[in-house]
Coordinates of C-alpha atoms in Angstrom, one line a residue:
M290 CA -67.1 10.7 -46.5
T291 CA -67.5 7.3 -46.1
C292 CA -69.3 5.1 -44.1
I293 CA -68.0 3.6 -40.3
K294 CA -70.3 2.1 -38.2
G295 CA -73.7 3.4 -40.0
D296 CA -72.4 6.9 -39.8
C297 CA -70.6 9.0 -42.3
Q298 CA -67.6 10.3 -41.4
L299 CA -65.1 12.6 -42.8
V300 CA -62.1 10.5 -44.3
D301 CA -58.8 12.6 -45.1
D302 CA -57.9 12.3 -49.1
V303 CA -54.7 12.0 -48.3
L304 CA -53.8 8.1 -46.9
S305 CA -51.5 9.1 -43.6
L306 CA -51.7 8.7 -40.1
D307 CA -54.8 10.8 -39.7
T308 CA -57.7 9.1 -40.7
T309 CA -60.8 8.0 -39.7
P310 CA -60.5 4.0 -39.1
Q311 CA -62.4 2.4 -41.5
V312 CA -64.4 -0.8 -40.4
C313 CA -63.3 -4.3 -41.9
T314 CA -63.8 -8.1 -41.6
A315 CA -60.9 -8.7 -44.7
S316 CA -58.5 -6.8 -46.7
E317 CA -60.8 -7.2 -49.5
D318 CA -62.7 -4.3 -47.9
C319 CA -59.9 -2.0 -47.3
P320 CA -58.9 0.8 -50.1
T321 CA -55.9 -0.2 -52.4
G322 CA -52.9 -0.1 -50.4
W323 CA -54.3 -0.9 -47.1
E324 CA -55.1 -4.3 -45.1
C325 CA -57.5 -5.1 -42.9
L326 CA -56.0 -5.7 -39.0
A327 CA -58.1 -6.4 -35.8
A328 CA -61.1 -5.2 -38.0
V329 CA -59.7 -1.9 -38.9
C330 CA -58.2 -0.5 -42.0
H331 CA -54.7 0.1 -42.1
F332 CA -52.4 1.9 -44.2
S333 CA -49.8 -1.5 -46.1
G334 CA -47.1 0.7 -48.3
G335 CA -49.0 2.0 -51.1
D336 CA -46.3 1.5 -54.1
D337 CA -44.4 -1.3 -52.0
V338 CA -47.6 -3.2 -52.3
V339 CA -46.8 -7.0 -53.4
N340 CA -50.1 -7.7 -55.4
D341 CA -49.4 -11.7 -55.2
T342 CA -49.5 -12.0 -51.7
T343 CA -52.7 -9.9 -50.3
G344 CA -51.6 -6.6 -50.3
M345 CA -48.8 -6.7 -47.8
D346 CA -45.7 -4.3 -48.3
T347 CA -41.8 -5.8 -47.5
T348 CA -41.5 -4.8 -44.7
G349 CA -44.5 -6.3 -43.0
M350 CA -45.1 -3.7 -40.9
D351 CA -48.2 -1.4 -40.3
T352 CA -48.1 2.7 -40.2
T353 CA -46.6 2.4 -36.7
G354 CA -43.4 0.4 -37.6
V355 CA -44.9 -2.3 -35.4
D356 CA -46.2 -5.5 -36.5
T357 CA -49.2 -6.6 -35.3
T358 CA -50.3 -9.5 -36.3
G359 CA -51.5 -12.8 -33.8
T360 CA -50.6 -16.2 -34.8
D361 CA -53.2 -18.9 -33.9
T362 CA -52.2 -22.5 -33.8
T363 CA -55.7 -23.5 -33.6
N364 CA -57.9 -21.0 -35.5
N365 CA -56.5 -19.1 -38.2
T366 CA -58.5 -17.4 -41.0
D367 CA -57.5 -20.7 -43.3
T368 CA -57.4 -24.3 -41.5
T369 CA -55.9 -25.7 -44.6
P370 CA -51.9 -25.1 -44.2
T371 CA -49.4 -26.0 -47.3
D372 CA -46.4 -27.4 -46.9
T373 CA -45.0 -26.1 -50.2
V374 CA -41.9 -23.2 -50.0
G375 CA -43.7 -20.3 -47.8
P376 CA -43.8 -16.9 -49.2
A377 CA -40.9 -14.1 -49.0
V378 CA -43.6 -12.2 -47.6
C379 CA -47.0 -13.8 -45.4
Y380 CA -50.3 -12.3 -44.4
N381 CA -51.7 -15.4 -42.4
N382 CA -50.6 -18.9 -41.2
S383 CA -52.2 -20.8 -44.0
Q384 CA -49.5 -19.2 -46.7
C385 CA -46.4 -21.0 -44.3
K386 CA -45.9 -24.8 -43.7
S387 CA -47.9 -26.8 -41.4
T388 CA -45.0 -26.5 -39.1
E389 CA -44.8 -22.7 -39.4
V390 CA -47.2 -19.2 -38.5
C391 CA -46.5 -16.0 -40.2
L392 CA -44.4 -13.6 -37.9
F393 CA -43.3 -10.2 -38.9
R394 CA -44.6 -11.1 -42.2
Q395 CA -42.2 -13.7 -42.5
C396 CA -42.6 -17.7 -42.4
Q397 CA -41.3 -18.7 -38.9
A398 CA -41.2 -21.7 -36.9
N399 CA -44.2 -22.3 -35.0
P400 CA -42.9 -21.5 -31.2
C401 CA -46.0 -22.8 -29.4
L402 CA -45.3 -26.4 -30.8
T403 CA -42.7 -27.0 -28.6
A404 CA -43.3 -24.6 -25.8
N405 CA -45.9 -26.6 -24.0
L406 CA -46.7 -23.8 -21.9
C407 CA -50.3 -23.5 -21.7
N408 CA -52.6 -25.4 -19.5
S409 CA -55.3 -27.9 -21.0
G410 CA -58.0 -26.6 -22.5
E411 CA -55.7 -23.5 -23.4
T412 CA -54.4 -21.9 -26.8
C413 CA -51.0 -21.2 -27.3
V414 CA -51.0 -17.7 -29.9
A415 CA -47.6 -16.0 -30.8
R416 CA -47.2 -12.9 -31.9
C417 CA -45.0 -9.8 -31.5
A418 CA -45.6 -7.1 -28.7
P419 CA -44.5 -4.0 -28.8
V420 CA -41.5 -3.3 -26.6
E421 CA -41.7 0.6 -27.7
D422 CA -44.5 3.0 -27.2
P423 CA -46.2 2.9 -31.2
C424 CA -47.5 6.8 -30.3
A425 CA -44.4 8.1 -29.3
G426 CA -44.2 11.0 -31.8
V427 CA -47.5 10.6 -32.9
T428 CA -49.6 14.3 -32.8
C429 CA -53.2 14.1 -33.8
G430 CA -56.0 16.8 -34.3
E431 CA -58.9 18.4 -32.4
G432 CA -61.2 15.4 -31.8
R433 CA -58.8 12.4 -32.6
S434 CA -56.8 10.5 -30.4
C435 CA -53.6 7.9 -31.3
M436 CA -54.8 4.4 -30.7
N437 CA -51.9 1.8 -31.6
G438 CA -50.3 4.6 -33.6
E439 CA -53.1 5.9 -35.8
C440 CA -55.6 9.0 -35.5
I441 CA -59.0 8.0 -35.3
A442 CA -62.1 9.9 -34.9
G443 CA -62.8 10.3 -30.8
C444 CA -60.7 11.5 -27.5
F445 CA -59.3 8.2 -26.3
L446 CA -56.7 7.2 -23.4
E447 CA -54.4 5.0 -25.3
P448 CA -53.5 3.0 -21.6
C449 CA -49.7 2.5 -22.6
T450 CA -49.3 6.5 -23.9
N451 CA -46.5 7.2 -21.5
V452 CA -45.8 3.7 -19.8
Y453 CA -42.8 2.3 -20.5
C454 CA -41.5 -1.1 -18.9
P455 CA -37.8 -2.7 -17.6
D456 CA -36.2 -5.1 -20.5
G457 CA -38.0 -8.5 -20.6
S458 CA -41.4 -6.8 -20.0
Y459 CA -44.0 -5.2 -22.5
C460 CA -47.1 -3.1 -21.8
D461 CA -50.2 -4.8 -22.5
R462 CA -52.1 -1.9 -24.5
G463 CA -55.5 -3.8 -23.0
T464 CA -54.6 -2.7 -19.6
G465 CA -52.1 0.0 -19.4
A466 CA -50.0 -2.7 -16.9
C467 CA -46.3 -3.8 -17.4
R468 CA -46.2 -7.7 -18.9
E469 CA -43.5 -10.6 -18.8
V470 CA -42.7 -10.9 -22.2
R471 CA -42.6 -14.8 -22.2
A472 CA -40.0 -15.1 -25.1
C473 CA -39.7 -17.0 -28.2
D474 CA -37.7 -18.0 -30.6
A475 CA -38.4 -16.2 -33.6
Q476 CA -37.9 -12.9 -35.5
C477 CA -39.6 -9.3 -34.9
G478 CA -39.6 -6.6 -36.0
P479 CA -38.2 -2.9 -34.6
G480 CA -39.5 -1.8 -31.0
T481 CA -41.1 -5.7 -30.7
A482 CA -40.8 -8.8 -28.8
C483 CA -41.8 -12.3 -30.0
H484 CA -44.5 -13.0 -27.3
M485 CA -46.3 -16.2 -26.2
D486 CA -49.9 -16.1 -25.1
C487 CA -52.4 -18.6 -23.5
I488 CA -56.2 -17.9 -23.7
P489 CA -58.3 -19.7 -22.1
P490 CA -61.5 -21.4 -23.2
S491 CA -64.8 -19.4 -24.1
P492 CA -67.8 -20.0 -22.8
C493 CA -69.4 -18.9 -25.5
E494 CA -67.9 -21.0 -28.4
G495 CA -70.6 -22.4 -30.0
V496 CA -73.4 -20.1 -28.7
T497 CA -75.5 -18.2 -31.2
C498 CA -77.3 -15.2 -30.3
A499 CA -80.4 -13.1 -31.9
A500 CA -79.2 -10.0 -33.4
N501 CA -80.1 -7.4 -30.7
E502 CA -78.3 -10.0 -28.0
R503 CA -75.2 -10.8 -27.0
C504 CA -73.4 -13.5 -25.5
A505 CA -71.9 -13.1 -21.9
G506 CA -71.0 -15.9 -19.7
G507 CA -72.6 -18.4 -22.3
N508 CA -75.7 -16.8 -22.3
C509 CA -77.5 -14.4 -24.6
V510 CA -78.6 -11.4 -22.8
T511 CA -79.8 -8.1 -24.2
D512 CA -77.5 -5.7 -26.4
L513 CA -78.4 -2.1 -25.6
C514 CA -76.2 -0.9 -28.1
A515 CA -77.3 -3.2 -30.7
A516 CA -79.6 -0.7 -33.0
V517 CA -77.9 2.4 -31.8
S518 CA -75.8 4.6 -34.3
C519 CA -73.6 7.0 -32.4
G520 CA -71.4 10.2 -34.0
P521 CA -67.6 9.8 -35.4
T522 CA -66.4 10.5 -31.7
E523 CA -69.3 9.3 -29.6
I524 CA -69.6 5.6 -27.8
C525 CA -72.4 3.6 -26.9
V526 CA -73.0 3.5 -23.3
N527 CA -75.9 1.1 -22.1
G528 CA -78.1 2.3 -25.3
A529 CA -77.2 6.2 -24.9
C530 CA -74.5 7.8 -26.9
V531 CA -71.9 9.6 -25.0
D532 CA -69.5 12.2 -26.3
T533 CA -65.6 11.0 -25.8
C534 CA -65.0 14.9 -26.5
C535 CA -65.5 18.1 -24.6
G536 CA -67.6 20.6 -26.0
S537 CA -65.3 23.5 -25.3
P538 CA -61.1 23.6 -25.5
C539 CA -59.3 22.5 -22.3
A540 CA -56.5 24.6 -20.8
E541 CA -53.3 24.9 -22.3
G542 CA -51.7 21.7 -21.3
W543 CA -54.6 19.7 -20.8
T544 CA -56.4 17.1 -23.3
C545 CA -59.8 16.2 -23.5
V546 CA -60.3 11.9 -22.7
M547 CA -63.5 10.7 -22.3
G548 CA -65.4 13.6 -21.9
A549 CA -63.2 15.3 -19.0
C550 CA -59.9 17.5 -19.5
V551 CA -56.8 15.9 -17.8
C552 CA -53.6 16.8 -17.7
K553 CA -51.5 16.1 -21.1
P554 CA -48.0 14.6 -19.9
D555 CA -45.3 17.2 -22.0
C556 CA -42.0 15.3 -23.2
V557 CA -41.3 17.0 -26.0
D558 CA -37.6 18.2 -26.4
A559 CA -37.0 16.5 -22.5
A560 CA -34.0 14.8 -21.3
C561 CA -34.6 11.4 -20.3
G562 CA -35.8 11.4 -16.6
A563 CA -37.2 14.9 -16.8
S564 CA -40.7 16.0 -15.4
D565 CA -43.7 15.3 -17.6
G566 CA -45.6 18.4 -16.1
C567 CA -48.0 16.0 -14.6
G568 CA -46.1 14.6 -11.5
S569 CA -44.2 11.8 -13.4
I570 CA -40.8 11.8 -15.5
C571 CA -40.1 11.4 -18.9
N572 CA -39.1 8.0 -19.7
R573 CA -38.2 8.8 -24.0
G574 CA -36.1 11.9 -23.5
F575 CA -33.3 12.5 -25.4
C576 CA -29.7 10.9 -24.8
P577 CA -26.2 11.4 -26.3
A578 CA -26.1 9.9 -29.4
D579 CA -26.2 5.7 -30.0
Q580 CA -28.3 5.7 -26.6
T581 CA -31.7 5.4 -25.7
C582 CA -33.8 6.5 -22.8
R583 CA -35.0 3.6 -20.6
P584 CA -36.7 3.2 -17.2
T585 CA -35.2 2.4 -14.1
R586 CA -36.6 0.8 -11.0
G587 CA -38.0 3.6 -8.4
G588 CA -40.1 5.3 -11.6
A589 CA -36.6 6.8 -12.8
A590 CA -35.0 6.5 -16.2
E591 CA -31.3 6.4 -17.6
C592 CA -29.8 6.8 -20.9
C593 CA -28.3 3.1 -22.0
I594 CA -26.4 2.2 -24.8
P595 CA -27.5 -0.8 -26.9
S596 CA -25.4 -3.5 -27.3
C597 CA -25.6 -5.7 -30.6
T598 CA -23.3 -8.1 -31.5
A599 CA -23.1 -9.3 -35.0
G600 CA -25.2 -12.4 -35.4
F601 CA -26.8 -11.9 -32.0
C602 CA -30.9 -11.9 -32.6
G603 CA -31.7 -11.1 -28.3
G604 CA -32.1 -8.1 -26.4
D605 CA -30.5 -4.7 -26.7
G606 CA -29.8 -4.5 -22.9
C607 CA -32.2 -1.2 -23.1
G608 CA -35.4 -2.9 -23.6
G609 CA -35.3 -3.6 -27.3
T610 CA -34.7 -6.2 -29.3
C611 CA -31.1 -7.2 -32.2
S612 CA -32.8 -8.2 -35.7
C613 CA -31.4 -10.7 -38.2
A614 CA -31.1 -9.8 -41.7
A615 CA -33.9 -9.6 -44.0
S616 CA -33.0 -13.4 -45.3
E617 CA -31.9 -14.8 -42.1
R618 CA -34.0 -16.2 -39.3
C619 CA -33.8 -16.2 -35.4
F620 CA -32.5 -19.8 -34.0
G621 CA -31.5 -20.1 -30.7
G622 CA -30.7 -16.4 -30.4
T623 CA -28.2 -16.1 -32.9
C624 CA -28.8 -15.3 -36.8
C625 CA -29.4 -18.3 -39.2
E626 CA -29.5 -18.0 -42.9
P627 CA -32.1 -21.0 -44.2
N628 CA -30.5 -23.5 -46.4
C629 CA -32.7 -25.1 -49.2
P630 CA -31.0 -26.2 -52.3
A631 CA -33.5 -27.1 -54.9
G632 CA -35.3 -30.3 -55.1
F633 CA -34.1 -30.7 -50.9
C634 CA -36.8 -31.1 -48.4
G635 CA -35.3 -31.8 -45.6
S636 CA -34.0 -29.8 -42.4
D637 CA -32.9 -26.0 -43.3
G638 CA -30.4 -25.5 -40.8
C639 CA -32.3 -23.6 -38.9
G640 CA -35.2 -25.5 -37.0
S641 CA -37.3 -25.7 -39.9
A642 CA -37.8 -28.2 -42.5
C643 CA -37.3 -26.9 -46.5
G644 CA -40.5 -27.3 -48.6
C645 CA -41.3 -28.6 -51.8
N646 CA -43.1 -26.8 -55.0
W647 CA -46.6 -26.8 -55.6
G648 CA -47.5 -30.4 -57.0
E649 CA -44.8 -32.4 -55.7
T650 CA -44.6 -34.2 -52.4
C651 CA -41.4 -35.0 -50.1
I652 CA -40.4 -38.6 -50.7
G653 CA -37.2 -39.1 -47.4
E654 CA -35.6 -35.6 -48.6
N655 CA -36.2 -35.1 -52.2
C656 CA -39.3 -33.5 -53.6
C657 CA -40.8 -35.7 -56.2
A658 CA -43.5 -34.8 -58.9
P659 CA -46.3 -37.7 -59.3
S660 CA -47.0 -38.9 -62.9
C661 CA -49.9 -40.4 -63.9
S662 CA -49.8 -39.8 -67.7
G663 CA -50.4 -42.8 -69.9
V664 CA -50.4 -44.9 -66.4
A665 CA -53.6 -47.1 -65.5
C666 CA -56.3 -46.2 -63.1
G667 CA -54.6 -47.5 -59.7
G668 CA -51.1 -47.4 -61.2
A669 CA -47.9 -46.0 -59.3
D670 CA -47.6 -42.6 -59.6
G671 CA -43.4 -42.6 -59.3
C672 CA -43.5 -41.3 -55.7
G673 CA -45.3 -43.8 -53.9
G674 CA -48.4 -43.2 -54.7
L675 CA -51.5 -44.4 -56.7
C676 CA -53.1 -42.5 -59.3
M677 CA -56.4 -41.7 -58.6
S678 CA -57.0 -41.2 -62.6
G679 CA -55.9 -43.1 -65.0
D680 CA -57.5 -45.0 -68.2
C681 CA -60.1 -47.5 -67.3
P682 CA -62.2 -49.6 -69.8
S683 CA -64.6 -47.8 -72.0
G684 CA -67.8 -46.2 -70.1
E685 CA -65.8 -46.5 -66.6
R686 CA -64.6 -44.0 -64.6
C687 CA -61.5 -44.0 -62.2
H688 CA -62.5 -43.8 -58.6
Q689 CA -60.5 -43.8 -55.7
G690 CA -57.5 -45.7 -57.8
A691 CA -60.1 -48.1 -59.5
C692 CA -62.2 -48.2 -62.4
C693 CA -65.7 -47.8 -61.6
L694 CA -69.4 -48.4 -63.8
P695 CA -71.6 -45.2 -62.9
N696 CA -75.2 -46.5 -62.4
C697 CA -77.9 -44.0 -63.5
P698 CA -81.0 -45.4 -63.7
A699 CA -83.9 -44.2 -65.7
N700 CA -85.4 -40.6 -64.3
S701 CA -83.0 -41.1 -61.1
C702 CA -80.8 -38.4 -60.0
G703 CA -78.0 -38.1 -56.8
S704 CA -74.5 -39.9 -56.7
D705 CA -73.7 -42.4 -59.4
G706 CA -71.6 -44.4 -57.8
C707 CA -68.2 -43.1 -58.9
G708 CA -68.3 -39.9 -58.0
G709 CA -69.9 -38.5 -60.2
Q710 CA -73.8 -37.0 -60.3
C711 CA -76.6 -38.7 -62.3
G712 CA -78.0 -35.4 -63.9
C713 CA -81.7 -35.0 -65.1
G714 CA -83.3 -32.9 -68.7
S715 CA -83.7 -29.6 -69.7
G716 CA -86.5 -27.7 -67.4
E717 CA -86.0 -30.5 -64.4
T718 CA -84.8 -30.4 -61.1
C719 CA -83.5 -32.9 -58.9
Y720 CA -85.5 -33.9 -55.4
Q721 CA -85.4 -36.8 -53.3
G722 CA -83.7 -38.8 -55.6
S723 CA -85.9 -38.5 -58.9
C724 CA -86.0 -36.2 -61.7
C725 CA -89.0 -33.3 -61.1
T726 CA -90.9 -31.0 -63.1
P727 CA -91.6 -27.7 -61.3
S728 CA -94.9 -26.3 -61.7
C729 CA -95.7 -22.7 -61.8
T730 CA -98.7 -21.0 -62.8
P731 CA -98.4 -17.5 -63.6
G732 CA -100.2 -15.0 -61.2
T733 CA -99.1 -17.7 -58.8
C734 CA -96.3 -18.3 -55.9
G735 CA -95.6 -21.0 -53.1
D736 CA -94.4 -24.6 -53.5
N737 CA -93.4 -25.8 -56.7
G738 CA -94.4 -29.8 -56.0
C739 CA -90.6 -30.2 -56.5
G740 CA -88.8 -28.5 -53.3
G741 CA -88.7 -25.2 -54.5
W742 CA -90.4 -21.6 -54.6
C743 CA -92.6 -19.8 -57.2
G744 CA -91.9 -16.5 -57.1
C745 CA -93.8 -13.3 -58.3
P746 CA -92.6 -10.7 -60.9
G747 CA -89.9 -7.6 -59.9
G748 CA -92.2 -5.2 -57.8
E749 CA -94.2 -7.6 -56.7
V750 CA -94.9 -9.5 -53.0
C751 CA -96.3 -13.5 -52.5
V752 CA -99.5 -13.1 -50.6
G753 CA -101.7 -15.9 -49.7
G754 CA -100.3 -17.8 -52.9
S755 CA -100.9 -14.9 -55.0
C756 CA -98.8 -12.3 -56.5
C757 CA -99.6 -9.1 -54.9
S758 CA -98.6 -5.5 -56.1
P759 CA -97.9 -2.9 -53.4
G760 CA -99.7 0.2 -53.6
C761 CA -97.1 2.9 -52.2
S762 CA -97.0 6.7 -53.3
A763 CA -94.2 9.5 -52.1
G764 CA -94.5 10.6 -48.8
Y765 CA -97.2 7.7 -47.8
C766 CA -96.5 5.1 -44.9
G767 CA -99.5 3.2 -44.1
P768 CA -100.6 -0.2 -45.2
D769 CA -99.6 -1.1 -48.9
N770 CA -102.5 -3.2 -49.4
C771 CA -100.7 -6.6 -50.0
G772 CA -100.3 -7.3 -46.0
G773 CA -97.3 -5.3 -45.4
S774 CA -96.3 -1.2 -45.0
C775 CA -94.9 1.4 -46.9
G776 CA -91.7 3.0 -45.6
C777 CA -89.8 6.5 -45.4
N778 CA -87.1 7.8 -46.8
W779 CA -83.8 7.0 -44.3
N780 CA -83.7 10.6 -43.2
E781 CA -87.6 10.5 -42.2
V782 CA -90.1 8.8 -39.9
C783 CA -93.8 7.8 -40.0
L784 CA -96.3 10.1 -38.3
G785 CA -99.8 8.3 -39.0
T786 CA -99.6 7.4 -42.3
Q787 CA -97.4 10.6 -43.5
C788 CA -93.3 10.5 -43.6
C789 CA -92.2 13.4 -41.6
A790 CA -88.3 14.5 -41.8
P791 CA -87.2 15.7 -38.3
V792 CA -85.5 19.4 -37.7
C793 CA -83.8 19.8 -34.2
N794 CA -82.4 23.0 -33.4
A795 CA -82.4 22.7 -29.3
C796 CA -81.4 20.0 -27.2
G797 CA -84.6 18.1 -25.7
A798 CA -87.0 20.6 -28.1
S799 CA -89.7 19.1 -30.5
D800 CA -88.3 17.7 -33.7
G801 CA -91.8 18.3 -35.5
C802 CA -92.7 14.7 -35.8
G803 CA -93.7 13.8 -32.2
G804 CA -90.0 13.1 -31.0
T805 CA -87.6 15.0 -28.9
C806 CA -84.5 16.1 -29.9
M807 CA -81.6 13.8 -28.3
S808 CA -79.2 16.2 -30.1
G809 CA -78.8 19.9 -30.6
A810 CA -77.4 23.3 -28.9
C811 CA -76.5 23.7 -25.1
P812 CA -75.1 26.4 -23.3
N813 CA -71.4 26.3 -22.9
G814 CA -70.0 23.6 -20.4
F815 CA -72.7 21.6 -21.3
S816 CA -73.5 18.8 -23.9
C817 CA -76.9 17.1 -25.6
R818 CA -77.0 13.6 -24.2
S819 CA -79.9 11.7 -24.5
G820 CA -82.2 14.7 -25.0
A821 CA -80.9 16.8 -22.0
C822 CA -78.1 19.1 -21.3
E823 CA -75.7 18.0 -19.2
P824 CA -72.4 18.7 -17.7
L825 CA -69.5 18.4 -19.7
S826 CA -66.5 17.1 -16.8
C827 CA -66.2 15.2 -13.6
T828 CA -64.2 16.2 -10.7
P829 CA -62.0 14.3 -10.5
A830 CA -61.5 13.0 -13.6
C831 CA -62.7 9.6 -14.7
G832 CA -60.2 6.9 -14.9
C833 CA -60.0 4.2 -17.7
G834 CA -63.0 2.3 -18.7
E835 CA -65.3 4.8 -17.4
V836 CA -67.3 7.5 -18.8
C837 CA -68.4 11.3 -17.9
T838 CA -72.2 11.5 -18.1
G839 CA -74.2 14.0 -16.3
G840 CA -70.9 15.2 -14.5
Q841 CA -71.1 11.2 -12.7
C842 CA -68.2 8.6 -13.9
I843 CA -70.0 5.5 -14.9
S844 CA -68.6 1.8 -15.9
L845 CA -68.2 1.3 -19.9
C846 CA -68.6 -2.4 -19.8
G847 CA -71.5 -4.1 -18.5
A848 CA -71.9 -7.5 -16.2
G849 CA -69.4 -10.1 -18.0
E850 CA -67.4 -7.9 -20.1
L851 CA -63.6 -7.2 -20.0
L852 CA -62.5 -3.6 -20.4
C853 CA -59.7 -3.8 -23.0
G854 CA -57.6 -0.4 -23.5
C855 CA -60.0 2.4 -22.1
T856 CA -62.5 2.1 -24.8
Q857 CA -63.7 -1.2 -25.7
C858 CA -65.5 -3.9 -23.7
C859 CA -64.7 -7.9 -24.5
G860 CA -67.4 -10.3 -24.4
P861 CA -66.7 -13.8 -22.9
S862 CA -66.0 -15.1 -26.3
E863 CA -63.4 -12.7 -26.9
S864 CA -59.7 -12.0 -26.1
C865 CA -58.1 -8.1 -25.4
M866 CA -55.0 -8.8 -27.3
G867 CA -53.2 -5.5 -27.9
G868 CA -55.8 -3.3 -26.8
V869 CA -58.1 -4.7 -29.7
C870 CA -60.7 -7.6 -28.5
Q871 CA -60.7 -10.6 -30.8
L872 CA -62.4 -14.1 -30.8
N873 CA -61.2 -16.7 -29.1

């Protein structure tokens, strides 16, 4: 079991596609061999992980074989890019030179720098957009859905499932519509193409809301789902948990999506252009060897022979792309191998520049290692700069290329005027420019007279300047004699002054602790929702961005939110990229 969004969920012991997603903020939050992409842990290659780069494998792909890294020219995780030689495998822009971005796990020339594509105030973002369906061929178990090529808990509709776009376009996983690829000069992995997006400014930029609020249109509004914890297959809609899966299995050829049974297209073992059984055709059917199935105008499909000339890295004529060798870079539509001799920092011949090793600087087109050994403070470093450290007379310190005499009057603290600090004696602290001795009497708490705080021993709390020991016995939840109250275990509620463990069997019944069961058994065809048994299905079936509740389709998103895919709602401070809400 693992904790995901506040709930314990079963996670397979085997690291495979069929695992419940683990929420993360950085790769360090994920298991060994996994990486954090779009706030979810993705398998990154196990034994092939490169330990000195952030846990990415040498292919630079997630489990779908699709590169999902977006590259933002203004909002990088690390805003201090290096101008040294980039790594063989990169994870974010900070590992590349200032004129490059990390695409397909490789440092490549940033296409946004010369595109002049976006309007004033917008941000250009280059990424590898999927031009093939990452869920094609992925089969998930009962109560799970394929999202971006991985199986997750819940019954959701992936907008791009069985949606195939013509050459020069890709399926936007946020809307399910085909969008034109704004081509850029960078190499992406198989099934993807370099694409540039323009992200508009957000009215919520700089707006900070309370824990139970969210920003909408620049204003803080109540977040009805802030304190709601739902089950593995449920989502929170307007403050209530709604099960995305159906209570009973759907008929053969149908599948459960957002609480309702819908027709499931079947293109397994089908020929290119054959019927999918749901009124559409199979755009991923079988073709003769060395051919691929592609959509055509009028909703049809045909077999196509990809054409990739040696050294060419553009489209293959069938909706895919021709890639270059691992050591090459796509430049001007052709494959180019960068040429960077040791110590050279000029053009690499492929639209970018060769970098220098760490600690070196580029002078002309040659790398130079500054040296200040035995050089006086402010002397030349041999590379056109000055030595910021070096020899000074006794008692002085080299500061900003000049010798400086520190000034620390008695009992003073703070800056010494030479880039250092004047310290205080043992037991003292620096307060408003002077050294101060804190005063803390046993049994008392509060201001220590030096801008700090006198605390209490472990197990005690501060009440009115004195330390107090709360009196809380097992099962008691009344006043603790120190101005607070005694709490209960996580699975209990406070009833009067005693802790009570709710027990629920039937939907809507009493839980034995003064409340009503919000979950429990219902008759066949019904599901427990907010303490009442309601019909499972909606006729006709709900569309993308809707959920079936009580036999009616209701909108998944609230006012001021943007539907992203079929399961997420982006706030005004977010943009929908690849079916995932991301901060602008």
